[in-house]
C-alpha positions as a printed Julia matrix, in Angstrom:
512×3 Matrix{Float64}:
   0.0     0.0     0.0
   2.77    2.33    0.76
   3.54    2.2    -2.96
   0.76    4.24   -3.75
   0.87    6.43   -0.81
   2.61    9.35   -2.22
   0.69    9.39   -5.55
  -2.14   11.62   -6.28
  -4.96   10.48   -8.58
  -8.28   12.39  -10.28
 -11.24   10.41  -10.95
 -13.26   12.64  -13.68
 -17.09   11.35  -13.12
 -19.16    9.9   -10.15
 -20.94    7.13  -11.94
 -20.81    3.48  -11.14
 -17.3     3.12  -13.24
 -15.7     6.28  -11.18
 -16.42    5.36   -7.67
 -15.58    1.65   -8.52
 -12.41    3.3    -9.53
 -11.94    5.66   -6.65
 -12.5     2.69   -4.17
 -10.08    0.34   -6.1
  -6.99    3.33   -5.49
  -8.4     4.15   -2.2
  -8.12    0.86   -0.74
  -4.0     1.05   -2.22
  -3.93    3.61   -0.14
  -3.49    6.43   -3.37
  -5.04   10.08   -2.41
  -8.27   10.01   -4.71
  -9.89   12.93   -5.48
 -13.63   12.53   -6.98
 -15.12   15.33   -9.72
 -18.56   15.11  -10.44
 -20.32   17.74  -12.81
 -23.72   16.62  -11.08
 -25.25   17.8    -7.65
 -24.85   13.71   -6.65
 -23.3    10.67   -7.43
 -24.74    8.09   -9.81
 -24.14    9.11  -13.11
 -26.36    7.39  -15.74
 -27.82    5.57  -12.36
 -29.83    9.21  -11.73
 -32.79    9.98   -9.31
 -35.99   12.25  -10.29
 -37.87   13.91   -8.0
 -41.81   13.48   -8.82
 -44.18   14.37   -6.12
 -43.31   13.11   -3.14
 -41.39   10.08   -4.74
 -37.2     9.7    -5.87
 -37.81    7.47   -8.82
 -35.35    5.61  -10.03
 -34.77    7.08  -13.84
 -31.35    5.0   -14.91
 -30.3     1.57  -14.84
 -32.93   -0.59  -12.97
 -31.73   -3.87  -12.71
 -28.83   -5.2   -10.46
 -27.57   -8.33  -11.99
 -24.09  -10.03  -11.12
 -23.9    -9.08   -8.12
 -20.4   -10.92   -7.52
 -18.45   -7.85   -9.26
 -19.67   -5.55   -6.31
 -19.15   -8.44   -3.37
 -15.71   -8.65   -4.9
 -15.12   -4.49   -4.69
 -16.19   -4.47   -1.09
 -14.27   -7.56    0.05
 -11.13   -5.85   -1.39
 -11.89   -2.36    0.9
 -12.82   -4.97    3.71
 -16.84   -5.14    3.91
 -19.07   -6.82    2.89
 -22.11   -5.63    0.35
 -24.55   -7.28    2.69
 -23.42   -4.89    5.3
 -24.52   -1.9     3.19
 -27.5    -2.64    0.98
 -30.8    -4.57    1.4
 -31.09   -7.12   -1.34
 -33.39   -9.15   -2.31
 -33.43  -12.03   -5.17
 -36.44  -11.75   -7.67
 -38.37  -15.4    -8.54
 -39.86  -13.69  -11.44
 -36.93  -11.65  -13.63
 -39.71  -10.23  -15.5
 -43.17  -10.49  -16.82
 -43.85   -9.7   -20.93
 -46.86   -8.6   -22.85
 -47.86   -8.97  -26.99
 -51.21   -7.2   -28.68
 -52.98  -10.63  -28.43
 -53.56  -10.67  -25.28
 -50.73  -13.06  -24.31
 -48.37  -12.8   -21.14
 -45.34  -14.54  -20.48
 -43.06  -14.32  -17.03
 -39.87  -15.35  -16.91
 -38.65  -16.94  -13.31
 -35.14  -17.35  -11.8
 -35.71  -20.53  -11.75
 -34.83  -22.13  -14.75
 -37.38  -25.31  -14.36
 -40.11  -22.84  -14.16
 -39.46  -20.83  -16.98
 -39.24  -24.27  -18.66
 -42.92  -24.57  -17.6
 -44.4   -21.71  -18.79
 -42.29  -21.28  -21.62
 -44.15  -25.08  -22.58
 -47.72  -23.55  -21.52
 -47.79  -20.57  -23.45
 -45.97  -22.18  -26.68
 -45.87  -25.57  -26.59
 -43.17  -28.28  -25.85
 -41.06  -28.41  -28.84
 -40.57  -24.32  -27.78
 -39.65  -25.75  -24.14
 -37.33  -27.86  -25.28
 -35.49  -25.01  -27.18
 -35.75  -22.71  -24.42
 -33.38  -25.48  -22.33
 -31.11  -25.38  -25.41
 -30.85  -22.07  -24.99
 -30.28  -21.7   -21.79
 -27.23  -24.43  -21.98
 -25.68  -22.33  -24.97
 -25.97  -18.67  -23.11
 -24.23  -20.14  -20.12
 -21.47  -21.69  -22.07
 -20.67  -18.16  -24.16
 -20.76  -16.76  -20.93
 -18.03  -19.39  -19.28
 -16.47  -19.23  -22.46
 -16.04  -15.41  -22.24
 -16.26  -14.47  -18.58
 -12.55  -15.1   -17.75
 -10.62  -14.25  -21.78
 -12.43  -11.4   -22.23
 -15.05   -9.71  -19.41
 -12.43   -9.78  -16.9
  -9.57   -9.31  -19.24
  -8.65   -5.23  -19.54
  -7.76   -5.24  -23.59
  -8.51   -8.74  -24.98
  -8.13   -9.38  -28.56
  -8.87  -11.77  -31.0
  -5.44  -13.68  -30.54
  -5.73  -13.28  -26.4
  -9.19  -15.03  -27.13
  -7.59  -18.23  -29.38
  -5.09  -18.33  -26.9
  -6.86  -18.74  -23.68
 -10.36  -20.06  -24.89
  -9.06  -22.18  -28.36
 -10.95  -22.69  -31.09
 -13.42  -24.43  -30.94
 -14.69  -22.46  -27.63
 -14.23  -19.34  -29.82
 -16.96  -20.87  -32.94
 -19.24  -21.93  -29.58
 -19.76  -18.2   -28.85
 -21.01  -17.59  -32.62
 -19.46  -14.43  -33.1
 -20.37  -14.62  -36.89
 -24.48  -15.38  -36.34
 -26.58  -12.55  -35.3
 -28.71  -12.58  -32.28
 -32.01  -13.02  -34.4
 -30.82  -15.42  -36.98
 -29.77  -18.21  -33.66
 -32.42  -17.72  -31.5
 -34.89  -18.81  -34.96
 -32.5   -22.18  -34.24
 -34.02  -22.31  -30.63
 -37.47  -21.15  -31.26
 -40.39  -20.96  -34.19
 -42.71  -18.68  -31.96
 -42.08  -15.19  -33.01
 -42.79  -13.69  -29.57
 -40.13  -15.84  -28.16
 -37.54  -14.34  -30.47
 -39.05  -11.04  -29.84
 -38.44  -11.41  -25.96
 -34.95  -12.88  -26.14
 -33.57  -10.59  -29.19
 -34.55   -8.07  -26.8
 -31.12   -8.67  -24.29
 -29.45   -6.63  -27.77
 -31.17   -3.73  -26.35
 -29.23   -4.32  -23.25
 -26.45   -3.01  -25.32
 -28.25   -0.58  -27.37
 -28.07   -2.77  -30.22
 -30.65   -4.34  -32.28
 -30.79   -8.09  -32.33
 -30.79   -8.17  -36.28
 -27.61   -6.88  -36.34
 -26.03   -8.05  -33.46
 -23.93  -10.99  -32.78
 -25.01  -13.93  -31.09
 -22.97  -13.77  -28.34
 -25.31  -11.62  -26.92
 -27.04  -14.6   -25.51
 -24.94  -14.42  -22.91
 -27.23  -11.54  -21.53
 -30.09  -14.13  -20.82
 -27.91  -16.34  -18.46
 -26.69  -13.33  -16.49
 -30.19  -12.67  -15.5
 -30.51  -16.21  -15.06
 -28.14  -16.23  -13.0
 -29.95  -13.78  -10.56
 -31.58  -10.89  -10.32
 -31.69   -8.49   -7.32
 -34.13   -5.29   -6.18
 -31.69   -3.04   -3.56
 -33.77   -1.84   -1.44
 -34.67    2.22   -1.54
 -34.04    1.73   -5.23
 -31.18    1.62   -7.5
 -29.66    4.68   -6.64
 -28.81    3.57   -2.81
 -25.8     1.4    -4.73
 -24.23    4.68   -6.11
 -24.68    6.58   -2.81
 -23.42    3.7    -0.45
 -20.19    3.47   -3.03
 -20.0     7.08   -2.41
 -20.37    6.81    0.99
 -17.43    4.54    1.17
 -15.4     6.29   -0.62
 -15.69    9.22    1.21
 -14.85    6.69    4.46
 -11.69    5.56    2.55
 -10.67    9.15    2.18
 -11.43   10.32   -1.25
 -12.1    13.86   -1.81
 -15.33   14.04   -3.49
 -16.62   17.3    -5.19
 -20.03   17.72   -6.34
 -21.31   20.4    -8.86
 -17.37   20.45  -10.45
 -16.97   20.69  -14.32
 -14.0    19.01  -15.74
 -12.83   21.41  -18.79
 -10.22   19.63  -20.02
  -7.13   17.52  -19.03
  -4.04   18.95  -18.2
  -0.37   17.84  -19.78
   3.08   18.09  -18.53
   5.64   15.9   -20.25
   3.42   14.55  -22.34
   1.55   12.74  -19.98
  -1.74   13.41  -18.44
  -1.05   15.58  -15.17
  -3.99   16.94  -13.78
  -7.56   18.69  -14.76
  -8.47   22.47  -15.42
 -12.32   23.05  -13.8
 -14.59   25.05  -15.97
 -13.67   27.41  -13.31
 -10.44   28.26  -14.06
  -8.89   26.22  -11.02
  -6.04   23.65  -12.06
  -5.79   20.67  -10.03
  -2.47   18.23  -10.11
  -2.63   14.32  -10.01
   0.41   11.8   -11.35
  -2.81    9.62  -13.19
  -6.31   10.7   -14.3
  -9.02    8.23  -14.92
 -12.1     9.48  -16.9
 -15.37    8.27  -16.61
 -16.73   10.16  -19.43
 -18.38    8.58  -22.43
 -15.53    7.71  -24.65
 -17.04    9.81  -27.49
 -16.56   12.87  -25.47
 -13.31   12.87  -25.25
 -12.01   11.87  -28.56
 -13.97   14.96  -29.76
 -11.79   16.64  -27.66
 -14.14   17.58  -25.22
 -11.66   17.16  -22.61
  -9.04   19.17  -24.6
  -6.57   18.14  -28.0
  -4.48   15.78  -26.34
  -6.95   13.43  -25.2
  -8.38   13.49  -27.85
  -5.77   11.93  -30.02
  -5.68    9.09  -27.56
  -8.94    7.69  -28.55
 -10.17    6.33  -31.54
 -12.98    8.53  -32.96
 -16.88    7.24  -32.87
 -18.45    7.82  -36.14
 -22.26    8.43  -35.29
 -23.22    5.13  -37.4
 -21.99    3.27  -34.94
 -23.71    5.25  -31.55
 -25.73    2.89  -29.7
 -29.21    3.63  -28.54
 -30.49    6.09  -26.44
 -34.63    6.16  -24.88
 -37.66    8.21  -24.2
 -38.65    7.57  -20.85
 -41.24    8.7   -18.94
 -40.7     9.48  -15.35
 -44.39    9.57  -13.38
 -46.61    9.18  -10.44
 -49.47    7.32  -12.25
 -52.5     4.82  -11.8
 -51.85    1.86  -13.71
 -54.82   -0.15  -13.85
 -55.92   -3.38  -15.85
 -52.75   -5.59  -15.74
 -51.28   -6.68  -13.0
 -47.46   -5.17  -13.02
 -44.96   -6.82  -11.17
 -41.38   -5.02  -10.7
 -40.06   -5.06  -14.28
 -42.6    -5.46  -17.34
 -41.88   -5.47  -21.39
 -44.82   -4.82  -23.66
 -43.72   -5.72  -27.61
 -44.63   -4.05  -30.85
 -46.26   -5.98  -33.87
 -43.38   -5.69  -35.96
 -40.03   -6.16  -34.32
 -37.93   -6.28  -37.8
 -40.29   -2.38  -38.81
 -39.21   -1.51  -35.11
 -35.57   -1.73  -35.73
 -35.37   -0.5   -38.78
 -36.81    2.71  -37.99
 -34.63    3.18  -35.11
 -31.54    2.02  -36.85
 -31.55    2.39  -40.3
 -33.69    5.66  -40.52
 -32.61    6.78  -37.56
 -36.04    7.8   -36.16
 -38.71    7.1   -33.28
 -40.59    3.29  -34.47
 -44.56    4.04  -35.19
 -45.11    1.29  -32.51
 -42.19    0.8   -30.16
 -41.95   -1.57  -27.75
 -42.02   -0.4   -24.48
 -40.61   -1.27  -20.71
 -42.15   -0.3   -17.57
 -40.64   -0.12  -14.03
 -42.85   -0.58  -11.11
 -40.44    0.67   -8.61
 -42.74    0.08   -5.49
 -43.41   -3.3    -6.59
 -41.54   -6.78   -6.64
 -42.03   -9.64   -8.51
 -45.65  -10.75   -6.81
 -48.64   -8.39   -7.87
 -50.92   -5.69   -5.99
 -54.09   -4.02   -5.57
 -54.46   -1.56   -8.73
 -55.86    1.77   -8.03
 -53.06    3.53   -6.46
 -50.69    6.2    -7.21
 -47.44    4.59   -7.76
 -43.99    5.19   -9.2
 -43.6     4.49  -12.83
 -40.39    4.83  -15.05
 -41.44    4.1   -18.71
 -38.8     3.67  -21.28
 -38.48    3.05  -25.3
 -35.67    2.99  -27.79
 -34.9     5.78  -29.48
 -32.07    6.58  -31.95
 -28.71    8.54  -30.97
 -29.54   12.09  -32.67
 -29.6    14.23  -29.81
 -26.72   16.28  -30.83
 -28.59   17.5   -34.13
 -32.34   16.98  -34.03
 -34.65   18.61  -31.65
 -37.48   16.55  -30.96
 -39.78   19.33  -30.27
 -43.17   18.72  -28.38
 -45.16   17.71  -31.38
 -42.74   14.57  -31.7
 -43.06   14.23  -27.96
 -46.86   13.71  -27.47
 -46.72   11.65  -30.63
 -43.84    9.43  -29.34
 -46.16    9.26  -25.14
 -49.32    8.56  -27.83
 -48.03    5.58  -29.17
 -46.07    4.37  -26.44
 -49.21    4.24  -23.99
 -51.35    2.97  -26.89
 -49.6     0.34  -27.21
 -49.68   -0.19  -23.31
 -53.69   -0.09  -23.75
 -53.41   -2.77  -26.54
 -51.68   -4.79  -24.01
 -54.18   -4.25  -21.1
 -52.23   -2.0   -18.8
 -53.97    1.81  -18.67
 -51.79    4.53  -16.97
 -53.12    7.57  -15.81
 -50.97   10.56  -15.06
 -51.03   13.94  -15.75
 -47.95   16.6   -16.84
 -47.29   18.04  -13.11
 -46.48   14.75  -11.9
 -44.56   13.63  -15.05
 -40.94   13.94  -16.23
 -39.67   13.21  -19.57
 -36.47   12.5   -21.28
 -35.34   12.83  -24.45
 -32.15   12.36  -26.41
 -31.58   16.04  -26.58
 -31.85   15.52  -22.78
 -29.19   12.71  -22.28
 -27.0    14.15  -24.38
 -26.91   17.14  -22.23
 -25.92   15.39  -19.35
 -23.53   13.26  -21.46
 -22.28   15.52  -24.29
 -20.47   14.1   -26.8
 -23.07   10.97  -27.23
 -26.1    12.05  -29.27
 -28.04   10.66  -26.23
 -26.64    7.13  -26.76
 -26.3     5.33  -23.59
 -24.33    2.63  -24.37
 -21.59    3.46  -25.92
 -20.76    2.08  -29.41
 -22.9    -0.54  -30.66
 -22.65   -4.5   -30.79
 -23.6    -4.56  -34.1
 -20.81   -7.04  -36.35
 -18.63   -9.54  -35.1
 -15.72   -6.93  -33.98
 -17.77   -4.2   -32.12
 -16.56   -5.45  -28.73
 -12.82   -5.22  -29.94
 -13.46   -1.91  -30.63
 -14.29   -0.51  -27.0
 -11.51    0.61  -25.63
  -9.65   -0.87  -22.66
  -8.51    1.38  -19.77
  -5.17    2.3   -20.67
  -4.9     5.18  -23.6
  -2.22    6.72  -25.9
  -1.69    9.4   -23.6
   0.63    8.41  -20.76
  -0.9     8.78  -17.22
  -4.89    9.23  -19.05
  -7.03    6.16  -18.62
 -10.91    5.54  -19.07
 -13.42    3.63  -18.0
 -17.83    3.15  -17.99
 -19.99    1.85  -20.22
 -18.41    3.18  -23.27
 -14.98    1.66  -22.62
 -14.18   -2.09  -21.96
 -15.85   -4.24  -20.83
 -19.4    -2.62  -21.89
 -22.27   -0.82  -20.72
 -24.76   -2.0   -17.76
 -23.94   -1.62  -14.13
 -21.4    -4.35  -13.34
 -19.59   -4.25  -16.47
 -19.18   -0.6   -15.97
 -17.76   -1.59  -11.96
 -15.72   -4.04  -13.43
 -14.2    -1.15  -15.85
 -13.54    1.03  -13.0
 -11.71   -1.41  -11.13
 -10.02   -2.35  -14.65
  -8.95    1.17  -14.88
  -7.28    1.39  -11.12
  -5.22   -1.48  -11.98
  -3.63   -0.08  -14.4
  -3.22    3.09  -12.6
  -1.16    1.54   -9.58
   0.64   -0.93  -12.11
   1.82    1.82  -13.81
   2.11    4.48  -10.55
   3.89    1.59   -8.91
   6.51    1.57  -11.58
   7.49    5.6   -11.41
   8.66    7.41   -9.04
   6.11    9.6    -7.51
   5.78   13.06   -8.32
   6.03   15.81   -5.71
   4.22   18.99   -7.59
   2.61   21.29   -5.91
   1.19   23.27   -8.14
   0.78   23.87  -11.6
   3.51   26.07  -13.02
   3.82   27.21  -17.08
   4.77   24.86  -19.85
   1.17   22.6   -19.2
  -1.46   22.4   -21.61
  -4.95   20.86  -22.49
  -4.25   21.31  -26.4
């Protein structure tokens, strides 16, 4: 630990990936100071105010939860110790026009059963399949290349052969193998949707995406207080491990000395010195040199073709009535193929999207309709918040087919403006400029897309990244597991140099 002592490091961004980060160096024993452009901590993993409820407006489920028992084992805790958890039985219930319903259990045997109810055996039977394939590209992968910092093609043949390597059908989009498992459409509806998980669209993405389905499989928790208590306990023990957090602090650009990275310059004016910085940013936002010239040439430029997807949601206090919700609910279109290729090829809102609804005061066991209850509403929307406006026309027409197509499916939600929040991709790509609105990063569509995040370390000595836009992906653990990705190279490389003893910034530094 005393190796790290003497070494000063910025973490640019309080989301998941930058406390993760700040944690990871704090627990080496590095001084860690925290810059958040927000009032909070959280990031992506935001908190609206509606009424008298916080909803939850972000991520909203908490899946592999072994990446976050592993962070606070290595800071000496336990995640038990901090956060109420509590395993779902049913991962989620779905909804088509017809009038069908499907849920989907933790239990694998179960979702066997219902899977055989609502489609027949031979559909069963492929479900099984599935299920044995998903876990076996996740195996396959989880060592090689989720918990590898920069694996490549080679690193994979190396350490998975093969054969392993055709098992994860890199070459085979999403849609294309699960027609393999099943023949009912609204199966492959419900399972191409884990692309989305990405921001991808299964008819373009690869099939290793199946790997999606056996990490909710593999468990699926609700934290208790809502999603938003996991960002505010990490920053809670950061600020016990002695990180310097600052709130409401805009990061103008990264500083150079040497030509390595050697501090930040606040929108402010004020310069602060570290020997590493780790940004949290999207990685789009800094090779557009957001974060000044030199950072940008570290990074590999995003063309906007390949932006994943960003949403519409609908924050609300509402009555839903007519269908009973459980904790997280997926209502499909009539067209998944027309769906897609309006939001990916034409790069506009679907006519009839499909649509996912969060419950937040529920679980996985339905209630008594009639009450006014939390609701976050969400649907795919394309990346082009950086040069279309979506003005209020598009808005109502977007919240008219979206809760139409709720209606179809039996659920009615009543609402009204005051007590409803919307965002739009103009919207996230305010709070994440550089982005469009996308979410995820860069898509998963083609065989190489996930060899073309990059890992933690950059061109620019002392400059690392990490989030859902960098290695190993978006979501909530992966973006931990980036974080943590991102501190190890930090103190591999800090550990190596001697520290540096600056005090202050003097002339010759730059952010060009």
């Amino acid at each position: 630990m005393r190796a790290m002592a003497d070494h000063r490091v910025i973490v640019i961004g309080a989301g998941i990936a930058g406390l993760a980060a700040a944690l990871t160096l704090a627990a080496r024993g590095a001084a860690v100071t925290l810059l958040e452009r927000a009032p909070s901590p959280g990031g992506k993993m935001r908190q609206i105010p509606i009424g008298p409820a916080r909803l939850d407006s972000g991520p909203t489920v908490f899946t592999m939860r072994w990446v976050f028992d592993e962070l606070f084992a290595e800071i000496g805790t336990a995640l038990d110790d901090h956060l109420t958890l509590m395993p779902l039985e049913i991962l989620a219930r779905h909804a088509w026009t017809d009038g069908s319903r499907l849920d989907l259990f933790a239990d694998e045997d179960r979702s066997a059963d219902a899977i055989g109810r609502f489609a027949g055996r031979s559909e069963s039977e492929g479900y099984r399949a599935f299920c044995r394939d998903a876990r076996r590209i996740f195996e396959v992968l989880r060592d090689p290349f989720i918990r590898t910092p920069a694996p490549s093609m080679t690193h994979l043949l190396r350490n998975a052969g093969f054969r392993d390597l055709t098992a994860i059908r890199p070459f085979q989009t999403l849609w294309k193998a699960l027609g393999g498992y099943f023949r009912d459409v609204r199966l492959q509806q419900l399972f191409g949707r884990y692309a989305t998980y990405c921001g991808s669209s299964p008819f373009h993405a690869p099939a290793t995406l199946m790997l999606v389905a056996h990490v909710e499989q593999a468990g699926v928790w609700l934290i208790g207080g809502g999603m938003h208590e996991l960002a505010a306990c990490l920053a809670a023990m950061a600020k016990r491990h002695g990180v310097t957090l600052r709130y409401d602090c805009d990061v103008a650009g990264i500083v150079t000395q040497g030509g390595r990275a050697a501090g930040v310059r606040l929108a402010d004016g004020e310069q602060i010195t570290a020997d590493a910085v780790i940004a949290t940013a999207d990685v789009a936002a800094l090779a557009q040199g957001l974060f000044g010239a030199n950072a940008a040439r570290a990074l590999p430029a995003l063309p906007r073709s390949a932006r994943s997807l960003s949403a519409m949601t609908w924050s609300c206090m509402a009555r839903a009535d007519g269908f009973p919700l459980l904790r997280h609910n997926v209502f499909f279109s009539r067209d998944y193929r027309a769906e897609f290729d309006q939001l990916i090829d034409a790069r506009a809102m679907p006519q009839e999207p499909t649509v996912y609804v969060c419950a937040q005061a529920r679980d996985d066991q339905p209630r008594n309709a009639g009450t006014s209850e939390p609701l976050f509403v969400l649907i795919n929307a394309p990346a082009t918040g950086d040069h279309h406006r979506f003005e209020s026309s598009e808005i109502s027409q977007c919240a008219r087919q979206t809760f139409d197509l709720l209606q179809r499916c039996g659920l009615s939600v009543a609402t009204t403006p005051e007590l409803t929040r919307v965002t739009t991709p103009v919207d996230f790509n305010r709070m994440f400029p550089g982005t469009g609105g996308a979410l995820y990063g860069r898509s998963s569509h083609g065989w190489m897309a996930s060899f073309q995040r990059p890992g933690a370390q950059t061109k620019l000595p002392g400059l690392y990244i990490a989030g859902g836009s960098a290695h190993p992906g978006p979501g909530v653990p992966m973006a931990a597991l980036s974080g943590r990705m991102a501190a190890a190279r930090a103190i591999l490389d800090l550990a190596s140099t001697a520290p540096s003893r600056r005090t202050a910034m003097h002339g010759g530094m730059s952010t060009r």
